CSV table of C-alpha atoms and ligand atoms in Angstrom, one decimal:
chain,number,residue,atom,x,y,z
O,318,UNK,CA,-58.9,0.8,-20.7
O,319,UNK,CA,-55.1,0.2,-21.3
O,320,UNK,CA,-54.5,-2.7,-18.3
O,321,UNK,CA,-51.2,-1.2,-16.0
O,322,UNK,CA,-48.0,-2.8,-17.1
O,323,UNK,CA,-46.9,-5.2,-15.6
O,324,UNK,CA,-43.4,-5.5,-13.7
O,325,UNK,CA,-40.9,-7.0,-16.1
O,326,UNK,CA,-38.6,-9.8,-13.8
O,327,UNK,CA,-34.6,-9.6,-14.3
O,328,UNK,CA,-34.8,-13.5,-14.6
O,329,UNK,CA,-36.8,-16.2,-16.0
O,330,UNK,CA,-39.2,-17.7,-13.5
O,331,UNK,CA,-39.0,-21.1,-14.9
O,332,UNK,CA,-35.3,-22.0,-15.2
O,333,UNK,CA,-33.8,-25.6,-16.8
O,334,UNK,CA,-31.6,-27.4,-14.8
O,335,UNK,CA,-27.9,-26.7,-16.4
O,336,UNK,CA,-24.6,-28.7,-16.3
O,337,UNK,CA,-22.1,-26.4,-14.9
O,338,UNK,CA,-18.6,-26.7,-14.5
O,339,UNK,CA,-17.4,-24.6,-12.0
O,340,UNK,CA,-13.6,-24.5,-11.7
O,341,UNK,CA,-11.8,-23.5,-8.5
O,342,UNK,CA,-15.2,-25.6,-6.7
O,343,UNK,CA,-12.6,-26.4,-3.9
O,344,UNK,CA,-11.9,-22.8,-3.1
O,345,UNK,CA,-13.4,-20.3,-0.6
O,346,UNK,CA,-16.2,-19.0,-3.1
O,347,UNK,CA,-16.6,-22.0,-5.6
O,348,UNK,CA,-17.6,-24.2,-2.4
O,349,UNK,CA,-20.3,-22.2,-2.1
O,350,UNK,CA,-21.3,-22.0,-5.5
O,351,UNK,CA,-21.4,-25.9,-5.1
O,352,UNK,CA,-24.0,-25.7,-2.7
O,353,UNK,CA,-26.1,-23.0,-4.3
O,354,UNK,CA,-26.2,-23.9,-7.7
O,355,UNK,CA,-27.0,-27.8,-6.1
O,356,UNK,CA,-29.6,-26.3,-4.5
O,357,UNK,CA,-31.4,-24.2,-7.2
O,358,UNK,CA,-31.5,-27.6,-9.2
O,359,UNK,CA,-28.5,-27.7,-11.3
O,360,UNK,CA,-26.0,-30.3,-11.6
O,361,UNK,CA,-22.3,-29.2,-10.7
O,362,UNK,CA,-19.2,-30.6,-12.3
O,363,UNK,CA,-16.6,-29.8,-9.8
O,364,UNK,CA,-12.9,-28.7,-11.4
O,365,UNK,CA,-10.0,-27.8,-9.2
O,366,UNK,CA,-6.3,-28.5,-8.8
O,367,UNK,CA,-6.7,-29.6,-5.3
O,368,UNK,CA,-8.7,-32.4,-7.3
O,369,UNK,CA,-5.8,-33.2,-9.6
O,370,UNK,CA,-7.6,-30.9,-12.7
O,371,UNK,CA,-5.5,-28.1,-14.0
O,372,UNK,CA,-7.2,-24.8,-16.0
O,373,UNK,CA,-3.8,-24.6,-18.1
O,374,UNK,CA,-4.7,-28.4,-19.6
O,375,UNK,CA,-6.2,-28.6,-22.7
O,376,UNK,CA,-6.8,-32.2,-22.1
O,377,UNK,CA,-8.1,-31.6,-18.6
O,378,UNK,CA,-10.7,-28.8,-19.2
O,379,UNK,CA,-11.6,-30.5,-23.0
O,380,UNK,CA,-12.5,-33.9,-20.7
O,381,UNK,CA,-14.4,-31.8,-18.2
O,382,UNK,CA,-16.5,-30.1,-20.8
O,383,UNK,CA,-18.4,-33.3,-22.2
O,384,UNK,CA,-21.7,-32.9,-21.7
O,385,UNK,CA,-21.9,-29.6,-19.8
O,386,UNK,CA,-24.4,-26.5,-20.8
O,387,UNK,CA,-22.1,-23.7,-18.8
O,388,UNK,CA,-19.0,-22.8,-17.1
O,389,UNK,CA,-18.5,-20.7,-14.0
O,390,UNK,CA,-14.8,-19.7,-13.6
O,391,UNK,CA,-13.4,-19.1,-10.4
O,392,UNK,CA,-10.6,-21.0,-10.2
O,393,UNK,CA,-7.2,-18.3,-10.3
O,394,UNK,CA,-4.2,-17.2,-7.9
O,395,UNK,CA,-5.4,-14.6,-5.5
O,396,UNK,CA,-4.3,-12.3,-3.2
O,397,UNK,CA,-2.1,-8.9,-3.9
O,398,UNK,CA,1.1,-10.6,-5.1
O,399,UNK,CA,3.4,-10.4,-2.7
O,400,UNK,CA,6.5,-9.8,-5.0
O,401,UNK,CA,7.5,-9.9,-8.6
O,402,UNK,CA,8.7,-13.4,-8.6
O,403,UNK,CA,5.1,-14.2,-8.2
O,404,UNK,CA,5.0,-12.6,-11.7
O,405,UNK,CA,4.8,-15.6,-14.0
O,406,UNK,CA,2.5,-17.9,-11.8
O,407,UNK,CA,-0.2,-15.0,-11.8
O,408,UNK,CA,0.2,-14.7,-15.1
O,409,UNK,CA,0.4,-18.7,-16.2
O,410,UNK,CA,-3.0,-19.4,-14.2
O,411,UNK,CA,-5.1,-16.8,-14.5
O,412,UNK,CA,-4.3,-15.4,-18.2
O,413,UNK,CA,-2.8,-18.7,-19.2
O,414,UNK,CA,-6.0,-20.4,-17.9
O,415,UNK,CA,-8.5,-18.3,-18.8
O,416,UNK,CA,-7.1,-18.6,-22.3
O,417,UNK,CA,-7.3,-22.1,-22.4
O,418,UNK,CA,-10.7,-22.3,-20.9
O,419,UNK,CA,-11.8,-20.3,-23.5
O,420,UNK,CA,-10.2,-22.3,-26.6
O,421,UNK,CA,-11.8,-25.4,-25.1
O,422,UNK,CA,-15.3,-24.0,-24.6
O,423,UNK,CA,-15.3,-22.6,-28.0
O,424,UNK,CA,-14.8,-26.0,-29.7
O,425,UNK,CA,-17.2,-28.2,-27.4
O,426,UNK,CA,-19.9,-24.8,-28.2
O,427,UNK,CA,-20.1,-23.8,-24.6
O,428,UNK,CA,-21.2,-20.3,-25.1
O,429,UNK,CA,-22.3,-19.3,-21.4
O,430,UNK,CA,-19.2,-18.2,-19.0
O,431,UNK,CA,-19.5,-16.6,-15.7
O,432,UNK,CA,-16.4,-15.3,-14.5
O,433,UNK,CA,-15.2,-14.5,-11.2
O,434,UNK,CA,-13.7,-10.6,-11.5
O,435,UNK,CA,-12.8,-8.1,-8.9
O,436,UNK,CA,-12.9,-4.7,-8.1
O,437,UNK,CA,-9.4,-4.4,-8.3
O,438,UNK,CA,-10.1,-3.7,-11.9
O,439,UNK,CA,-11.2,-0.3,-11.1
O,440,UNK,CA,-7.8,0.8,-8.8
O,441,UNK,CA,-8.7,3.7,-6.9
O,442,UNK,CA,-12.6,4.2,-6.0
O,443,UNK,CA,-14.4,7.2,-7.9
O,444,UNK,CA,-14.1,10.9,-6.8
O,445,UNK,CA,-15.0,14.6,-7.2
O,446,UNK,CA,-13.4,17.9,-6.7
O,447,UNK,CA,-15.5,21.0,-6.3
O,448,UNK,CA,-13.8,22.6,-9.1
O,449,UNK,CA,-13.1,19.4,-11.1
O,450,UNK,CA,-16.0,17.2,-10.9
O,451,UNK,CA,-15.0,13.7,-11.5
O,452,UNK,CA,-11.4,12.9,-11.4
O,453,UNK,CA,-9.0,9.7,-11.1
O,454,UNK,CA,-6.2,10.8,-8.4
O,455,UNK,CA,-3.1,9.2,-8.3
O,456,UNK,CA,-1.7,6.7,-6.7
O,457,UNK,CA,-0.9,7.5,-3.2
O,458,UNK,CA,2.7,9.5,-2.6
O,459,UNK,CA,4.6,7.7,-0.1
O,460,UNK,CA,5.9,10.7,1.6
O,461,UNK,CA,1.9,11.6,2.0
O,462,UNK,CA,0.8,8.6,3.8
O,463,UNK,CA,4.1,8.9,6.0
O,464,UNK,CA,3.1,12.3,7.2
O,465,UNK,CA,-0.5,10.8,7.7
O,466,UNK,CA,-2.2,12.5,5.0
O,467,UNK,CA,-4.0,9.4,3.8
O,468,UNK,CA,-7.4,11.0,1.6
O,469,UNK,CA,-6.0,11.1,-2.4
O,470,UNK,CA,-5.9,15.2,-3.6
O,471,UNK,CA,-7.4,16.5,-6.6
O,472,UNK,CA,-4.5,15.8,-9.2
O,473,UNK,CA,-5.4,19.0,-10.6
O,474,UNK,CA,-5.8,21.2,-7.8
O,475,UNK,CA,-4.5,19.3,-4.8
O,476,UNK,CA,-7.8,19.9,-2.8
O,477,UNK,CA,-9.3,17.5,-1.0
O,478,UNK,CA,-11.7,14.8,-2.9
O,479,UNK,CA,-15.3,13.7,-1.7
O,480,UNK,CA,-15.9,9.7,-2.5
O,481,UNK,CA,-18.5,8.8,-4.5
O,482,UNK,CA,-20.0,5.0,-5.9
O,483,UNK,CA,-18.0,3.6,-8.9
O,484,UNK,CA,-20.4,2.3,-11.4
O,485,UNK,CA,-19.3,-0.5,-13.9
O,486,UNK,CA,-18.6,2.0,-16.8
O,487,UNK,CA,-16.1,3.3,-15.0
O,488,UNK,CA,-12.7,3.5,-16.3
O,489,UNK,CA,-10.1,0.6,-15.3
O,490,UNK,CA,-7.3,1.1,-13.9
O,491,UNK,CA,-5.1,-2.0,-12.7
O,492,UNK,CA,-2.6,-1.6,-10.5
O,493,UNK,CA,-1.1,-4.1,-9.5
O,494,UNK,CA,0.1,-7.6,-11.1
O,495,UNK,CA,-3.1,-9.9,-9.7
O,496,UNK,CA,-5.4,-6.8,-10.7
O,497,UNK,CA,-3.8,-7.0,-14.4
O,498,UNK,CA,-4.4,-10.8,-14.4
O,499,UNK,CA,-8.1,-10.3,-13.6
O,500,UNK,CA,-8.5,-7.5,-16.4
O,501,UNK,CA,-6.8,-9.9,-18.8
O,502,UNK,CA,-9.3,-12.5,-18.1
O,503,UNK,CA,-12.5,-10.0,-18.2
O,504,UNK,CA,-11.0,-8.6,-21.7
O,505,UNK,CA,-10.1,-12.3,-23.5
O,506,UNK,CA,-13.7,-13.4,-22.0
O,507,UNK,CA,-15.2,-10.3,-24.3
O,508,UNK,CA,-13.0,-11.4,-27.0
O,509,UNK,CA,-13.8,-15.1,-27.1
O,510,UNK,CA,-17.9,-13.8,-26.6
O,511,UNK,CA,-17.5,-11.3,-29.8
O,512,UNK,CA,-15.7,-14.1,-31.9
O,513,UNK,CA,-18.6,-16.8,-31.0
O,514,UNK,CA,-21.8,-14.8,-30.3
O,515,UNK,CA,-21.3,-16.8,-26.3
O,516,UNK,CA,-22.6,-15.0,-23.3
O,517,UNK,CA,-20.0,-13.7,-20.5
O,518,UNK,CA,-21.1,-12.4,-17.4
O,519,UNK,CA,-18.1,-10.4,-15.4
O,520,UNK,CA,-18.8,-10.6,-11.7
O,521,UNK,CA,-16.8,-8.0,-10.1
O,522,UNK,CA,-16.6,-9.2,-6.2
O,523,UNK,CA,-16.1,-6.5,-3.3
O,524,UNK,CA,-14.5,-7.7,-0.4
O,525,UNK,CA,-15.8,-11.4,-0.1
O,526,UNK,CA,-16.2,-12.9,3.4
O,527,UNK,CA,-17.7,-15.5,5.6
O,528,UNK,CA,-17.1,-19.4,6.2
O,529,UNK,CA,-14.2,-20.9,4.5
O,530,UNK,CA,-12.3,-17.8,3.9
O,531,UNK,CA,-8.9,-18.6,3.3
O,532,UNK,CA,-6.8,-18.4,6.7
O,533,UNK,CA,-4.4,-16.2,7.6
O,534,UNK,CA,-1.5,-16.2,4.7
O,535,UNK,CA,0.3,-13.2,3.0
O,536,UNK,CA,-2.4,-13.2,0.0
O,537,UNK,CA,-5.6,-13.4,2.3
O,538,UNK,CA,-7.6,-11.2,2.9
O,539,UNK,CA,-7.7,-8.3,5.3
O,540,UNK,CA,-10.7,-10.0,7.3
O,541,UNK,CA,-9.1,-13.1,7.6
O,542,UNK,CA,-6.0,-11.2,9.1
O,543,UNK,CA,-7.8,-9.4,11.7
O,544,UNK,CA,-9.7,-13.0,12.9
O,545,UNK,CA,-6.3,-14.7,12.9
O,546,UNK,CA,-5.0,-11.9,15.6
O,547,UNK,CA,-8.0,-12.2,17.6
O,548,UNK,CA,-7.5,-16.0,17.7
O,549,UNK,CA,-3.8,-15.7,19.1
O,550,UNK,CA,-5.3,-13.2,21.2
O,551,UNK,CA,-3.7,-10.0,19.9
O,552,UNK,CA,-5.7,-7.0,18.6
O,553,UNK,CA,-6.3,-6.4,14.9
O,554,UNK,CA,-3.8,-3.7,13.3
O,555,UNK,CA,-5.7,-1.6,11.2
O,556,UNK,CA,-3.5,0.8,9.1
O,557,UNK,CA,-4.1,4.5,8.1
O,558,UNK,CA,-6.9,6.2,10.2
O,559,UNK,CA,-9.1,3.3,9.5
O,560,UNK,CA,-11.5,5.5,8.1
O,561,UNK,CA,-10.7,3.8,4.7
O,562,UNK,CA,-14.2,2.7,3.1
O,563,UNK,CA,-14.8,-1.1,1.7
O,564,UNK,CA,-17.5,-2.6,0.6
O,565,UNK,CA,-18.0,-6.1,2.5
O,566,UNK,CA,-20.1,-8.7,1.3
O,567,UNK,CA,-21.3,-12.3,2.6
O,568,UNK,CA,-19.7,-15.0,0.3
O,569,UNK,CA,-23.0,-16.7,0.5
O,570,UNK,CA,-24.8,-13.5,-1.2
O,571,UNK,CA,-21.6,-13.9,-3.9
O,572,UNK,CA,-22.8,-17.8,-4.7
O,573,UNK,CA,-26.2,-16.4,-4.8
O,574,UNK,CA,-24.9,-13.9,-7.9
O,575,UNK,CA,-23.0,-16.3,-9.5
O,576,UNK,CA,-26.2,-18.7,-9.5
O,577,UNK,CA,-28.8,-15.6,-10.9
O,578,UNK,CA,-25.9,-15.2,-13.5
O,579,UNK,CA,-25.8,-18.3,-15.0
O,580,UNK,CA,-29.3,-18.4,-15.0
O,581,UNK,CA,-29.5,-15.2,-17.3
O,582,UNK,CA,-27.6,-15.1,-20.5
O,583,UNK,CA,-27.2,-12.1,-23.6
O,584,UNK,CA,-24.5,-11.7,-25.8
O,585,UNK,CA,-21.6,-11.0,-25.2
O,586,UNK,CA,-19.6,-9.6,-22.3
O,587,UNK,CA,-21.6,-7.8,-19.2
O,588,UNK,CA,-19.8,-6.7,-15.9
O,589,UNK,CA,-21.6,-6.1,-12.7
O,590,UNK,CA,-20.4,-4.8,-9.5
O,591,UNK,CA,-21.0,-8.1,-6.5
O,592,UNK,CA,-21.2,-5.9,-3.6
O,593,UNK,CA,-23.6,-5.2,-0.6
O,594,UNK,CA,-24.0,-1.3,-1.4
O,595,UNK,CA,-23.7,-0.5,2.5
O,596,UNK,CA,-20.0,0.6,2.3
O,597,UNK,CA,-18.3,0.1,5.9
O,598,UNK,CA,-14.8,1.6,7.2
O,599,UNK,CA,-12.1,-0.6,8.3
O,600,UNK,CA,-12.3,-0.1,11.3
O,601,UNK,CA,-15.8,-0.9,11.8
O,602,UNK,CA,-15.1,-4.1,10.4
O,603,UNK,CA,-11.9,-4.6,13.2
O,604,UNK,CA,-14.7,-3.6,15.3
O,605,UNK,CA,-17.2,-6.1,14.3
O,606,UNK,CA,-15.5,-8.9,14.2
O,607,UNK,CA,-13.5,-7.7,18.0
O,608,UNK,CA,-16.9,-7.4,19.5
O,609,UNK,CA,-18.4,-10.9,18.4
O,610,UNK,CA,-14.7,-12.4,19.3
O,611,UNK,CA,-15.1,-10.7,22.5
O,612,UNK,CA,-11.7,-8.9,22.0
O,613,UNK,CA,-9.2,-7.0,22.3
O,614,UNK,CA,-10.2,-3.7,20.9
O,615,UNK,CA,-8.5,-2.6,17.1
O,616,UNK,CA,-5.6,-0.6,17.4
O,617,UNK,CA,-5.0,1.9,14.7
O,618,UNK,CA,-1.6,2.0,13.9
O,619,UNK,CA,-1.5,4.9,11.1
O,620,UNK,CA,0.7,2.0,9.3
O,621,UNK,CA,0.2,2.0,5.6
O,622,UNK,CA,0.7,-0.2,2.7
O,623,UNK,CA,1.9,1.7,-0.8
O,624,UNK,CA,-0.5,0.3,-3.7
O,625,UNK,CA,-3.4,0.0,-1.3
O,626,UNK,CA,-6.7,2.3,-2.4
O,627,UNK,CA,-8.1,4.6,-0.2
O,628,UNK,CA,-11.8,4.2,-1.2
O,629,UNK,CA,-13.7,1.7,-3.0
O,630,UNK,CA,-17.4,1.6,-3.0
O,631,UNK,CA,-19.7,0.2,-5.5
O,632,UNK,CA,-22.9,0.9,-6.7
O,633,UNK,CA,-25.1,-2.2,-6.5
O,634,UNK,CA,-27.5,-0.9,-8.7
O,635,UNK,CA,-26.9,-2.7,-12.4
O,636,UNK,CA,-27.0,-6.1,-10.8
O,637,UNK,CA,-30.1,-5.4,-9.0
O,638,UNK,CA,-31.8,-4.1,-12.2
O,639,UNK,CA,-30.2,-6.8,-14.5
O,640,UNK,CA,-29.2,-10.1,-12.4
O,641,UNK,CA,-31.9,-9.4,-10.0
O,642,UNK,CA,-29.8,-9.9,-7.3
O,643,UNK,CA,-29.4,-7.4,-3.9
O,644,UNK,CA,-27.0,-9.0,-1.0
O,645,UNK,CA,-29.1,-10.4,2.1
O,646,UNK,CA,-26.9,-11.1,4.7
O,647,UNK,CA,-26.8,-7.8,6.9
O,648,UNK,CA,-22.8,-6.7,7.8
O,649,UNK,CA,-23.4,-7.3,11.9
O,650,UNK,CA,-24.9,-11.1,11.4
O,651,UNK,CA,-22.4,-12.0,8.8
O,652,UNK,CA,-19.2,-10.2,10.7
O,653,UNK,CA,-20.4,-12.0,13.5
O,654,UNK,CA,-20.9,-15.5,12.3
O,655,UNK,CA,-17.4,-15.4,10.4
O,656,UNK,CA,-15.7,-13.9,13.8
O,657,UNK,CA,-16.9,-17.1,15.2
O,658,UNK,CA,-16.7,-19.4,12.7
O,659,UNK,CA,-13.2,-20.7,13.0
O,660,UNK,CA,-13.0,-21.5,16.6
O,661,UNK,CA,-16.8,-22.4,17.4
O,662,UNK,CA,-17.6,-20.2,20.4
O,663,UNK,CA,-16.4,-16.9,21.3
O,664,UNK,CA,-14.0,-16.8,24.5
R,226,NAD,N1,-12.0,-13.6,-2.1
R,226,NAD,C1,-12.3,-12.4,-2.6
R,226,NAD,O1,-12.5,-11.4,-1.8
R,226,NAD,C2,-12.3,-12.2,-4.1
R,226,NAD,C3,-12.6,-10.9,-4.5
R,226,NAD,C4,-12.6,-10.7,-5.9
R,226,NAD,C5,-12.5,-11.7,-6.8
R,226,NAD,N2,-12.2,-13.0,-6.3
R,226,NAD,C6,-12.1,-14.0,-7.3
R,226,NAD,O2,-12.9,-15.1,-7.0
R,226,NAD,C7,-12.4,-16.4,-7.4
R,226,NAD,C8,-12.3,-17.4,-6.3
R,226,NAD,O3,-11.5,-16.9,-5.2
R,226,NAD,P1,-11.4,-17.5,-3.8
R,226,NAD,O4,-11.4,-16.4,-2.9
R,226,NAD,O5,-12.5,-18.6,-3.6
R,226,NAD,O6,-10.0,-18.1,-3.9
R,226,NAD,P2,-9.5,-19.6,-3.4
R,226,NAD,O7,-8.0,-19.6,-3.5
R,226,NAD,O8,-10.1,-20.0,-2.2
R,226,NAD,O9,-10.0,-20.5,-4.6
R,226,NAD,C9,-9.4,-20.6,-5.8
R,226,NAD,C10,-9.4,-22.1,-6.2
R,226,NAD,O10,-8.9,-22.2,-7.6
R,226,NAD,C11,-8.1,-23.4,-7.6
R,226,NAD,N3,-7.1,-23.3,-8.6
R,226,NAD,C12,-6.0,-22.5,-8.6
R,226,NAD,N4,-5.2,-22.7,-9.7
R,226,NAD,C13,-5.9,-23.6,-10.5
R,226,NAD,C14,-5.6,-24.2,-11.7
R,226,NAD,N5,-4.5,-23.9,-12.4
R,226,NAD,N6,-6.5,-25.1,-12.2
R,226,NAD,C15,-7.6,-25.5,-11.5
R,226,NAD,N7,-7.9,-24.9,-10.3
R,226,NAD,C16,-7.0,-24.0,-9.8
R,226,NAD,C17,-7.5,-23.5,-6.2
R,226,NAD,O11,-7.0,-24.8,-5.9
R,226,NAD,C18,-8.6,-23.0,-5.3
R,226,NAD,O12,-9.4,-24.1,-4.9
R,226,NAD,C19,-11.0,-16.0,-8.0
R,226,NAD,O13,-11.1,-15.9,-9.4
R,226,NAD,C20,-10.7,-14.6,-7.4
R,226,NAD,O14,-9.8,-13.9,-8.3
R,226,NAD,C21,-12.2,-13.2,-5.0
R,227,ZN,ZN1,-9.5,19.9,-8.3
């Protein structure tokens, strides 16, 4: 009798401790990479320009590499970009630093790279029209959101669309200067693993939250902005109908990825999607965090920003199948732990 096959594991059981250099490991997410990569056995090499070590220096990162068996990369300039003078410093750290990174890893033969991506590679979420099946709409007319009309038409027909899950081989579409920077980095990280046979895995983050999130500046993010309000006691503003859909998920589940990841190499360049697969409107997270802050209640203001997407939901699916990794901390523990994070106790 043939015995049953047996389940085939995503991941190596037994896994050797690694070296790992992990720049940006004094930001939001690289902190707690520290932790979880220290705690799954591997030594961490910390790199960061809060600690005096800059991505654009050769010299820096060819120091930093002695000795180490793998680099995770999360060290770039976040946030939207706020206007085009921010142009050249997204550009000089993230492109610029990738670049470098890459140069130096190629001649100390460091051939395993996780990268920290985003969904902002994909622009608007995915979408079909009854007629049309899958289509890309446009970018958002502004005269549309004015008059409220915030769902993206059919750009052939002009119906309405219905949201679907966006999958990693779907197309990229960048649209704005920090989303460019991040392609750039996925695409010379493909280059650099074609040209040396290295291993590249593409993490493409959702909406990253939970301790340590960057406060409340004009690149943070929108969870961050909504706590910082409830702090000074005002309501959270959240724009459009608040009906847009995100997919939030706990910074400590994004660590986790980034440890599987390392832990799990192949050849060349793979991108997965980082994300909880529970998609949640923006105004449930206003919501969330209001409740466990014990208020004030949202307000939706139908304000809008141009650029923003309506809809951006992931499919999970790929890194569950290939990293082995599913998100663990549920939306209502994690919302409520971050809401309460900053100050210690609710009022
Ligand atoms: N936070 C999110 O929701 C999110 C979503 C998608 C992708 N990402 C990506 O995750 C990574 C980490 O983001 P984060 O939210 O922790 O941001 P963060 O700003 O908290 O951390 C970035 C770190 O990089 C460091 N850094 C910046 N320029 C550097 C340079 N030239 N040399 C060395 N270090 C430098 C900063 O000092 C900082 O400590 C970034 O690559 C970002 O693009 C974040
Ligand atoms: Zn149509």
């Amino acid at each position: 009798m043939v015995p049953p096959e047996r389940p085939r594991r995503p991941f190596p059981t037994y896994v050797r401790a690694m070296r790992v250099l992990l720049t940006g490991a004094s930001g939001f997410i690289g902190s707690h990479i520290a932790e979880a990569l220290t705690a799954a056995g591997h030594q961490v090499h910390g790199f960061d320009l809060r600690t005096g070590q800059d991505v654009r220096s050769p010299d820096d990162v060819a120091r930093a590499l002695a000795g180490i068996d793998a680099v995770c990369h999360q060290a770039a300039m976040v946030g939207l970009g706020v206007d085009m003078s921010d142009l050249p410093a997204y550009a000089s750290v993230n492109v610029q630093g990738t670049a470098v990174l890459l140069a130096e890893m190629a001649r100390a033969e460091v051939r395993t790279l996780v990268l920290a991506s985003s969904m902002v590679v994909y622009g608007e979420g995915r979408y079909t029209c009854d007629r049309h099946g899958a289509v890309r709409p446009d970018p958002r007319a502004e005269e549309a959101l004015r008059a409220g009309h915030f769902e993206p038409p059919c750009p052939a027909c002009g119906n309405p669309l219905a949201p679907g899950v966006i999958s990693e081989d779907a197309p990229l579409d960048p649209r704005n200067v920090y989303a460019d920077t991040k392609l750039a980095q996925e695409n010379l990280a493909a280059s650099w693993a074609r040209a040396t046979g290295a291993s590249v895995t593409a993490l493409r983050y959702h909406n990253v939250y939970g301790p340590r999130m960057p406060r409340d500046t004009p690149y943070a993010g929108v969870a961050a902005l909504f706590r910082s309000r409830l702090e000074r006691g005002e309501a959270p503003q959240v724009y459009e109908d608040g009906r847009q859909r995100r997919d939030f998920v706990h910074v400590r589940d994004v660590a986790r990825a980034n440890v599987l990841s390392l832990q799990t190499t192949h050849t060349g360049l793979r991108a997965y999607n980082i994300a909880s697969g529970e998609p949640r409107t923006i105004a449930d997270m206003a919501h969330a965090l209001a409740d466990a802050y014990g208020g004030p209640d949202p307000v939706v203001t139908g304000g809008y920003r141009l650029g923003d997407v309506r809809h951006i939901v992931a499919s999970p699916e790929k890194a569950r199948r290939e990293l082995g990794f599913t998100a663990q901390v549920p939306f209502s523990e994690g919302m409520a732990e971050f809401a309460l994070a900053s100050t210690g106790s609710a009022r």
